[in-house]
Coordinates of C-alpha atoms in Angstrom, one line a residue:
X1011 CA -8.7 30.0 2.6
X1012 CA -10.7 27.1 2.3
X1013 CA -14.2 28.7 3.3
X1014 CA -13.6 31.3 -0.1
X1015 CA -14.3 28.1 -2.2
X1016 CA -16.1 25.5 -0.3
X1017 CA -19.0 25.4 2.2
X1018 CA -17.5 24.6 5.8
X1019 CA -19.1 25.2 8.8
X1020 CA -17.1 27.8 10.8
X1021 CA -17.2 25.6 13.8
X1022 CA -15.7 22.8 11.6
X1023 CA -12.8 25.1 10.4
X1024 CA -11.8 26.1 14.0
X1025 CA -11.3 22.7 14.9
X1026 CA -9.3 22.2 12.0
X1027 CA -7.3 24.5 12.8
X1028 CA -6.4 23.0 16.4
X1029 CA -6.0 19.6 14.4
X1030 CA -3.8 21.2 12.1
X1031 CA -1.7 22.7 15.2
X1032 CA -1.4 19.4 17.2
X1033 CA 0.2 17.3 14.2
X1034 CA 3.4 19.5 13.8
X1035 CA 5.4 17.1 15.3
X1036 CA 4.4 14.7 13.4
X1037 CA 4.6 16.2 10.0
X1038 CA 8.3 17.4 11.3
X1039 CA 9.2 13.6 11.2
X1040 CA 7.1 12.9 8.0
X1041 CA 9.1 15.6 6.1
X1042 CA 12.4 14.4 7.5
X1043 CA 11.9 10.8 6.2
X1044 CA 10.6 12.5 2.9
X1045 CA 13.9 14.5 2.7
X1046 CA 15.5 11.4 3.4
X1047 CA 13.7 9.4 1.1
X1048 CA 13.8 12.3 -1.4
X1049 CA 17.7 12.0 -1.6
X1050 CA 17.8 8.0 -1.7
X1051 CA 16.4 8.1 -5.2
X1052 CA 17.5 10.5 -6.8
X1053 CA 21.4 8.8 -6.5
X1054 CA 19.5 5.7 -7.7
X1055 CA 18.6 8.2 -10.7
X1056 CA 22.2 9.2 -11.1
X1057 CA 24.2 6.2 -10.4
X1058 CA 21.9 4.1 -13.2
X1059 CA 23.1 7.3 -15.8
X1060 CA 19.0 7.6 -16.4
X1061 CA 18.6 9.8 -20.0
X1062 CA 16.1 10.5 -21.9
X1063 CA 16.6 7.9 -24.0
X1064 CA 15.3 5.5 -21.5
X1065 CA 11.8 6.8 -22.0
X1066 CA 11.3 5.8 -25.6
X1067 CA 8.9 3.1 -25.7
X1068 CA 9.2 -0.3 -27.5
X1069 CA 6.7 -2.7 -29.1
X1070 CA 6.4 -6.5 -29.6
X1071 CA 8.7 -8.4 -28.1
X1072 CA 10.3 -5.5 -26.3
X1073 CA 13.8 -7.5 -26.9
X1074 CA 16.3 -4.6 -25.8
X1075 CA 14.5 -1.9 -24.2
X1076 CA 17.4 0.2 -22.5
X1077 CA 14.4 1.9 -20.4
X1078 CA 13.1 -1.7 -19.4
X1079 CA 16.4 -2.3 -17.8
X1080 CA 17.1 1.2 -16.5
X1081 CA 14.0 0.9 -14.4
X1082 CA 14.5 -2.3 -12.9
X1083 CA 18.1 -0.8 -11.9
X1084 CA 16.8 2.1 -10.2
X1085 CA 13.8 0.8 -8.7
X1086 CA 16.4 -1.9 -7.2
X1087 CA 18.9 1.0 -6.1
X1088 CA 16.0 3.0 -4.2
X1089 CA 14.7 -0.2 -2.6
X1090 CA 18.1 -2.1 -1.6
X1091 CA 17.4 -5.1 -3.8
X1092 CA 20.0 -6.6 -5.6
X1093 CA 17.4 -6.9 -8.8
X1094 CA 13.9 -6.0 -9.7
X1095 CA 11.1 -6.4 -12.0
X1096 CA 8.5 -3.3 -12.6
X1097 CA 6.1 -3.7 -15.6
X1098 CA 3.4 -1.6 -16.3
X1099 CA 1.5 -5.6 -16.9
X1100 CA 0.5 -5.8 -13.3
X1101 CA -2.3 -5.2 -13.3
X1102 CA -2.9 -4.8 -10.0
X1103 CA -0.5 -5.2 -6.4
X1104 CA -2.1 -8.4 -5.9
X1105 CA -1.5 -9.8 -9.6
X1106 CA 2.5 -8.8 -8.6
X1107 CA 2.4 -10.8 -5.3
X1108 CA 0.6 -13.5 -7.1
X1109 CA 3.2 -13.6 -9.4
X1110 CA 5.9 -13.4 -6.8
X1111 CA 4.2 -16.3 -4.9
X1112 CA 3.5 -18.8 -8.4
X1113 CA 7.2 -17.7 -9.2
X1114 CA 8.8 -19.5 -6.2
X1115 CA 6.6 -22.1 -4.8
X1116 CA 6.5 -25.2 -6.4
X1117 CA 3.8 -28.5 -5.5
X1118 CA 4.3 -30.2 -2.4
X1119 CA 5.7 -26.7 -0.9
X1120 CA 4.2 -24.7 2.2
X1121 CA 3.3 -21.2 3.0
X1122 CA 3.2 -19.7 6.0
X1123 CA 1.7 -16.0 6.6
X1124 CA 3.2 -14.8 10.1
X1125 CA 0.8 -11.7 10.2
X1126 CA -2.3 -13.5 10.1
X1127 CA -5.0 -13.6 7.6
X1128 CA -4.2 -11.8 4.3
X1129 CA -5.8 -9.1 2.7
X1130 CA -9.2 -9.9 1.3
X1131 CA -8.4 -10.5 -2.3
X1132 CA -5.5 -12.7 -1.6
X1133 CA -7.9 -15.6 -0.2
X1134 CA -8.6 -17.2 -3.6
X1135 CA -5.4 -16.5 -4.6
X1136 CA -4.2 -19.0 -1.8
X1137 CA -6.5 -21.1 -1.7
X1138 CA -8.8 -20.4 1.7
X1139 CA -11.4 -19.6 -0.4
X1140 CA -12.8 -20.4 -3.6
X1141 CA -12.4 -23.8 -5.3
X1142 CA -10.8 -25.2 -8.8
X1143 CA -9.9 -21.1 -9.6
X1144 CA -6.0 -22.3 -9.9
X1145 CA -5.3 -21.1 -6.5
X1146 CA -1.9 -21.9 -5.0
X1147 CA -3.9 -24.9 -2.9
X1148 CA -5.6 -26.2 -6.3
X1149 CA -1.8 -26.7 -7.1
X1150 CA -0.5 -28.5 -4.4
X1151 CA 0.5 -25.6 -2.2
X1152 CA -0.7 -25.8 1.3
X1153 CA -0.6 -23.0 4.0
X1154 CA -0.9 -22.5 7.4
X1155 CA -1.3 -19.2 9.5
X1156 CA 0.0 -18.0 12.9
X1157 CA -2.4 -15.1 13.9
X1158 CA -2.0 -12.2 15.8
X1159 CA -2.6 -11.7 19.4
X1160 CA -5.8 -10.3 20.5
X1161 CA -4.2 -6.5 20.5
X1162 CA -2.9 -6.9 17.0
X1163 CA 0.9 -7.7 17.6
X1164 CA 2.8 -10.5 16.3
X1165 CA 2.7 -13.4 17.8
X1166 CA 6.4 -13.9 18.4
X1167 CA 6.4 -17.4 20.5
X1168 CA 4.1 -19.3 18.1
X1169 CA 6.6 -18.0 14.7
X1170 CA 9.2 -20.2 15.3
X1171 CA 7.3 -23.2 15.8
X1172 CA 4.6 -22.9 12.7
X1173 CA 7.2 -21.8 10.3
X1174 CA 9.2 -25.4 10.4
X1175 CA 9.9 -26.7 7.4
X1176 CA 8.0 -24.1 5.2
X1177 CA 9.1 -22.6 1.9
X1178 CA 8.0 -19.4 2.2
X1179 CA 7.1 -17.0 5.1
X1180 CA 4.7 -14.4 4.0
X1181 CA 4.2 -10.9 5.9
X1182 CA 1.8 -8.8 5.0
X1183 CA 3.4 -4.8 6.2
X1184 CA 0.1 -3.1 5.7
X1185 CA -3.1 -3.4 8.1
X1186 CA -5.8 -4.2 5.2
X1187 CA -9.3 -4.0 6.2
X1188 CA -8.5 -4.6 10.0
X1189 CA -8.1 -2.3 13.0
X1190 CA -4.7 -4.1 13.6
X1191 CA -1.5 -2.0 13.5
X1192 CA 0.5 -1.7 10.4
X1193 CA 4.1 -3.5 11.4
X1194 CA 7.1 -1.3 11.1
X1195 CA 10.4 -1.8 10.1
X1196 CA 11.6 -2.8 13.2
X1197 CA 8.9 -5.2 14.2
X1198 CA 9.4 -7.0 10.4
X1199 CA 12.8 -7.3 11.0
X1200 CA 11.8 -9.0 14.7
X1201 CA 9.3 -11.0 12.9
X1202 CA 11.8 -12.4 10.5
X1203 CA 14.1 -12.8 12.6
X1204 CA 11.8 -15.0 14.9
X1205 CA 11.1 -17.1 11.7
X1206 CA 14.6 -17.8 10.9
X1207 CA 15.5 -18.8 14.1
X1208 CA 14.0 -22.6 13.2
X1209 CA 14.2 -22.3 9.8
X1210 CA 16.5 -19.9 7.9
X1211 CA 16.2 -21.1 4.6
X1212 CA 12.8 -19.9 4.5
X1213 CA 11.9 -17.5 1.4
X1214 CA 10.9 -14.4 3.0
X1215 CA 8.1 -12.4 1.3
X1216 CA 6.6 -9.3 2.0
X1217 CA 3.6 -7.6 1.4
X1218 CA 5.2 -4.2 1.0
X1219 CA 2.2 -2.4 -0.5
X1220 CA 1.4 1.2 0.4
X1221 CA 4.6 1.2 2.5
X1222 CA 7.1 2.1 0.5
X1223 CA 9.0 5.6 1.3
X1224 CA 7.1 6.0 4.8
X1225 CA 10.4 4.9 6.3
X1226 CA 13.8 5.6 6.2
X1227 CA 14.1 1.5 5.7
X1228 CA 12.3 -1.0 3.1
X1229 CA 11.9 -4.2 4.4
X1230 CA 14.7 -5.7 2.6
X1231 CA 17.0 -3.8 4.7
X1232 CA 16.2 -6.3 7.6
X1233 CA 16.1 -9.5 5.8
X1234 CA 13.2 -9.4 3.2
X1235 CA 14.0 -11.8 0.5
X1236 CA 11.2 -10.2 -2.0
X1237 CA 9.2 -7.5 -1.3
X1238 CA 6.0 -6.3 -3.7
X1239 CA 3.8 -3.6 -4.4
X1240 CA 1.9 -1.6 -6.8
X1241 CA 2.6 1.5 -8.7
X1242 CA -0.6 3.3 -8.7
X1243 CA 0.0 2.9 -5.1
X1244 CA 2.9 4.7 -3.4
X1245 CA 6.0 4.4 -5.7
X1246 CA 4.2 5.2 -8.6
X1247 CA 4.2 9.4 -7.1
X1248 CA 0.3 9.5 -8.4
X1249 CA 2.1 9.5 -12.2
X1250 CA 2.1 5.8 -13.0
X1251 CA -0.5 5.1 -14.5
X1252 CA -0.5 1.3 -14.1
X1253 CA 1.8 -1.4 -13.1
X1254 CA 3.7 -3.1 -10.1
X1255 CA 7.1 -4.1 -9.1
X1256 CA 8.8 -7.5 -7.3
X1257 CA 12.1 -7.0 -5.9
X1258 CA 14.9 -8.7 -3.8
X1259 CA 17.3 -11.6 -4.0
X1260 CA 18.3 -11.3 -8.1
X1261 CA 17.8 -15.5 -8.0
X1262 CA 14.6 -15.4 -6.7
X1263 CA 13.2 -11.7 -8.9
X1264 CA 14.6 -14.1 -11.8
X1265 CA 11.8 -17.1 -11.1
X1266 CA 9.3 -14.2 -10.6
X1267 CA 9.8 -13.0 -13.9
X1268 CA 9.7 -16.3 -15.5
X1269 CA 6.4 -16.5 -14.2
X1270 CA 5.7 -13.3 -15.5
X1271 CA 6.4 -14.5 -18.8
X1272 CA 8.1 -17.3 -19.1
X1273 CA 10.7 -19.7 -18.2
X1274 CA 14.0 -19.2 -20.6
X1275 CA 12.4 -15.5 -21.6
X1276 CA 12.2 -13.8 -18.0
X1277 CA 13.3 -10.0 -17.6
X1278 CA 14.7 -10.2 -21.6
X1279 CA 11.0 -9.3 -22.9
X1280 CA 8.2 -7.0 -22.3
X1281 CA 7.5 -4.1 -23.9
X1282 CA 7.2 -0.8 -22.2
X1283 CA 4.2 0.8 -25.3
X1284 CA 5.7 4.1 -23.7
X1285 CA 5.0 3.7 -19.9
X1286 CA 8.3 3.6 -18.8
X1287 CA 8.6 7.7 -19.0
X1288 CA 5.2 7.7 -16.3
X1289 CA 7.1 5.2 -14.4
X1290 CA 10.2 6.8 -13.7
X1291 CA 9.1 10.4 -12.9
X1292 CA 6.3 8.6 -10.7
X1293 CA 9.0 7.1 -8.7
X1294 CA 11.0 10.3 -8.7
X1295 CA 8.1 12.3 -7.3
X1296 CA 6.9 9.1 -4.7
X1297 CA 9.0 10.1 -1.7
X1298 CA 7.5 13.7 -1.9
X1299 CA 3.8 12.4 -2.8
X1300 CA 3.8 9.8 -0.3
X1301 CA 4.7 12.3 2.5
X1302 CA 2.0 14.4 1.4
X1303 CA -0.3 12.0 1.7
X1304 CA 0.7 10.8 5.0
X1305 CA 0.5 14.7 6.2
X1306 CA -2.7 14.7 4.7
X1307 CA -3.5 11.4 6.8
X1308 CA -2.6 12.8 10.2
X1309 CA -4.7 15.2 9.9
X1310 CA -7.8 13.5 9.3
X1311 CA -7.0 11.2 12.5
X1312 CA -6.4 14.1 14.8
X1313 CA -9.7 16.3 13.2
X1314 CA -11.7 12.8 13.5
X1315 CA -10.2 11.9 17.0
X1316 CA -11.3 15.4 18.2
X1317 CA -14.8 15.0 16.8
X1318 CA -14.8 12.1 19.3
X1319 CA -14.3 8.8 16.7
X1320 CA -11.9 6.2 17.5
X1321 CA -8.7 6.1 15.0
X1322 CA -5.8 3.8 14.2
X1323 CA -3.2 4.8 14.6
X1324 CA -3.1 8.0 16.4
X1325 CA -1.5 11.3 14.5
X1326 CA 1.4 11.4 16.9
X1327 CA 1.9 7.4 16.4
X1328 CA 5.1 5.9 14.0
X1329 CA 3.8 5.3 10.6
X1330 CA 5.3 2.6 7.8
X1331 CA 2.4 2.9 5.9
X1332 CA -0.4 5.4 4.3
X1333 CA -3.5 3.7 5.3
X1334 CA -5.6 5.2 8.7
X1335 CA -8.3 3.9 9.4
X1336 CA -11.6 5.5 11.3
X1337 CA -14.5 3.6 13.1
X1338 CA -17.6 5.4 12.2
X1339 CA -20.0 3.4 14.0
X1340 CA -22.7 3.0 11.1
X1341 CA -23.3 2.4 7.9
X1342 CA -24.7 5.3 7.3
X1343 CA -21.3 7.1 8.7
X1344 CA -19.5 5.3 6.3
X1345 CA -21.1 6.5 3.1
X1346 CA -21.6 10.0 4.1
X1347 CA -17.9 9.6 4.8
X1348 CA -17.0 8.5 1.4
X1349 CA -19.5 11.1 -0.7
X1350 CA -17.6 14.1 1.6
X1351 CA -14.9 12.8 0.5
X1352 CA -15.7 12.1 -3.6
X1353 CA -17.2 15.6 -3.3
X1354 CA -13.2 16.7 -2.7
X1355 CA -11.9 14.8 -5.2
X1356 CA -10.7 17.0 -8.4
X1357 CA -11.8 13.9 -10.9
X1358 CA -15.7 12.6 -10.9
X1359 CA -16.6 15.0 -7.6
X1360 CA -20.3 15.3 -9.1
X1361 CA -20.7 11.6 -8.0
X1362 CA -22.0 9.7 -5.0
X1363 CA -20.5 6.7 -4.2
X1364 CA -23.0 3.7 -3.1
X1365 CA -22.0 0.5 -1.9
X1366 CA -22.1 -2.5 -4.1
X1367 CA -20.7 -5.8 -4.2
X1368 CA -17.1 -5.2 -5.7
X1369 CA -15.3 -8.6 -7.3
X1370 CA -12.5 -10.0 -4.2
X1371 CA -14.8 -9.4 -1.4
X1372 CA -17.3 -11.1 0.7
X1373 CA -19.5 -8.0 1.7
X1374 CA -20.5 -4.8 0.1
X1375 CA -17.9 -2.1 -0.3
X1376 CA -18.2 1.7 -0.2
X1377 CA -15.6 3.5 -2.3
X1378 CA -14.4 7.1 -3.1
X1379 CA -12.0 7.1 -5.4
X1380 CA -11.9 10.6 -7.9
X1381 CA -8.7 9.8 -9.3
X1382 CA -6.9 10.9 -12.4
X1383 CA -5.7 7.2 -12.6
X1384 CA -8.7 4.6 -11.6
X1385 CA -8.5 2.7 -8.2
X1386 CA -5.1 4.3 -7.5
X1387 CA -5.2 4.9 -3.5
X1388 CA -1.8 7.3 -3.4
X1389 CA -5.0 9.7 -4.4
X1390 CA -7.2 10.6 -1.9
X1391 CA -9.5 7.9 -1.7
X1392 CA -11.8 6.2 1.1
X1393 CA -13.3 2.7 1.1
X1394 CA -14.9 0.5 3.4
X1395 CA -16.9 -2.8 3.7
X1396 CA -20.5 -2.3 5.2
X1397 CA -19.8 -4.8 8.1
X1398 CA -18.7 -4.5 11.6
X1399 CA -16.7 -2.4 12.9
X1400 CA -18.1 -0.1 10.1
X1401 CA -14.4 1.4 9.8
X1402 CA -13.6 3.7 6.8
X1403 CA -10.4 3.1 5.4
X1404 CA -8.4 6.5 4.1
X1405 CA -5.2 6.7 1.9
X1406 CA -3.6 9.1 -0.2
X1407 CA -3.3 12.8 -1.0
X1408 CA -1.1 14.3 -3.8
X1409 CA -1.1 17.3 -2.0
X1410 CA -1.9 17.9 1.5
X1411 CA -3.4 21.4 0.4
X1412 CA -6.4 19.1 -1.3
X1413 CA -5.9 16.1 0.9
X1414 CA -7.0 18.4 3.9
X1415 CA -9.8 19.7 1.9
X1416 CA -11.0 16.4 1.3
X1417 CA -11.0 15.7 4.7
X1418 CA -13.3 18.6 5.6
X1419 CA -15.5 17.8 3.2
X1420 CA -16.0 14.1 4.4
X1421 CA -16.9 15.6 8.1
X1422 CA -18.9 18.5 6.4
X1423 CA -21.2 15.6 4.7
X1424 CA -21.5 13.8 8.1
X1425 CA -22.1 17.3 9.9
X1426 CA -24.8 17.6 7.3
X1427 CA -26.5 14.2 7.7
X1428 CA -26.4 15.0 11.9
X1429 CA -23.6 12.1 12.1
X1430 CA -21.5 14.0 14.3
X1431 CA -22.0 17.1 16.6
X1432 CA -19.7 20.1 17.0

């Protein structure tokens, strides 16, 4: 009885309840993959003979760590990788991709990114913007694109032609800040398979953040080389506290984690300063989080599609990742959006988000983000750039109960600020 604790309008609530009514179906299928998902890792768990021993923490060099090891074997397991690197040193999903990119390409080489332009912060770590940073271009990488069409889909005729002679081909699962769809499995596996038809040495790479466990499939299954992503994002189950994983072909994971640390050292050092305990359980607990926030994700598209706002995708719609984006309309949508939505959150809810102009992007950014660990978008969180189409991007939920609460509270602040009409 959300009204006992929080100030909802009662007309608000009622259409809730009818949003609630008309996802069934879809949070059917979300628990099914969960369930799924749910049973894929915990044989990962058992088959790697995980103890508690494997927590223990080590310092310096790390030379050793049992856990270290343990972790890279289940994480591989769950994923279908034949090796894998997770450290809590990522710092962030884009320092693992970076990694994962610096780790394979050498100068003279060519990237190609099949799924258009990259997410925001991964321009300077290209090269299309910024200049003498140490970008992939400032070291003799060059890179080419082939965008989407105009509705958002792959553009499967151009892929085979742009991809000649490139080293790696670089797909990017997730929508980002764009109203395009988020590629399932089976389109990545069409993609790739498009690439490969001219050239099928090419190093495969995928963006696999906020992804993972939202299908039954990772994209490795359909012939991912690597695939990367962040902890405090899905796999870390809202418990990881920091940190980010590369995984695939064991040759290629290898020159990954010599770039990591480096070369003749790899994988062999690294200490864990008692993270790996956080890391494990959060993968243990990410199938069930992740569905939770996905649950708590269709909701918020039906409610908002019912008030009348355009939203990608729609509940009912396939999902392989988290993210949902609504248009708004305004600026001033998008903030009272995001304060509804910090007013939900069980960490910081006294605050109100304003836009400013956050380091990796080219326009202001709105963010609410009242999370027990900072920035991590498997909590509820909203952000979005003040710039056209003044869409609010919304991820996460540990628990639908809150997630949907969240929710309410994000329309209740628009209600409030005469945004929207009932």
């Amino acid at each position: 009885m959300i009204e006992n604790f929080f100030s909802i309008d009662g007309k608000l609530l009622k259409l809730a309840q009818q949003a609630e009514a008309e996802a069934q179906e879809a949070f059917a299928q979300i628990e099914e993959n969960s369930a799924y998902n749910e049973a894929k890792v915990l044989k990962a768990f058992i088959d790697n003979r995980v103890s508690e021993s494997h927590f223990a923490g080590s310092t310096g060099y790390g030379y050793g760590d049992r856990g270290r090891e343990a972790l890279d074997a289940v994480f591989a397991q769950a994923l279908g990788a034949e090796d894998a690197l997770v450290r809590h040193n990522f710092v962030s999903g884009t320092h693992a991709l970076t990694t994962a990119l610096f780790g394979v390409l050498r100068a003279g080489d060519t990237m190609v990114s099949i799924t258009g332009k990259p997410y925001d912060t991964m321009e300077e770590v290209i090269g299309i913007r910024g200049e003498g940073n140490g970008s992939l271009k400032d070291f003799g990488v060059s890179y080419r694109q082939v965008d989407l069409l105009e509705n958002g889909e792959p553009d499967y005729d151009q892929i085979p032609e742009i991809v000649k002679g490139a080293k790696v081909v670089y797909l990017q699962r997730s929508r980002g800040y764009s109203l395009r769809p988020s590629f399932t499995i089976k389109v990545i596996e069409k993609m790739i398979a498009a690439a490969r038809s001219t050239n099928p040495d090419a190093i495969v790479v995928v963006d696999n953040c906020y992804g993972e466990f939202v299908e039954k499939k990772e994209p490795l299954a359909v012939g991912a080389d690597l695939i990367i992503g962040s902890l405090i994002k899905n796999p870390g189950g809202g418990i990881a506290e920091t940190g980010g994983y590369i995984a695939g072909r064991k040759d290629l994971v290898e020159l990954c984690s010599y770039r990591l640390t480096c070369p003749g050292m790899g994988k062999e050092v690294g200490c864990t300063l008692g993270q790996s305990r956080s890391m494990f359980m959060g993968l243990f607990f990410a199938p069930s989080v992740v569905a939770n926030a996905l649950k708590t994700s269709c909701f918020a598209l039906k409610l908002f599609e019912l008030l009348g706002f355009e939203v990608y995708p729609k509940c009912g719609d396939p999902r392989t990742d988290i993210i949902a984006a609504i248009q708004l309309g305004t600026p001033e949508g998008l903030v009272a959006f995001c304060q509804g939505i910090q007013k939900g959150s069980p960490v910081d809810a006294f605050v109100a988000p304003e836009p400013w102009d956050m380091p990796g992007y080219d326009s202001e950014v709105i963010m609410a983000a009242g999370a027990f660990t900072l920035g991590a978008s498997i909590e509820l969180s909203a952000d979005a750039p003040l710039k056209e189409p003044y869409a609010v991007w919304l991820q996460g939920g540990l628990t639908y109960a809150s997630g949907k609460t969240g929710i309410l509270l994000a329309a209740q602040s628009m209600l409030e600020k005469g945004l929207l009409k009932l």
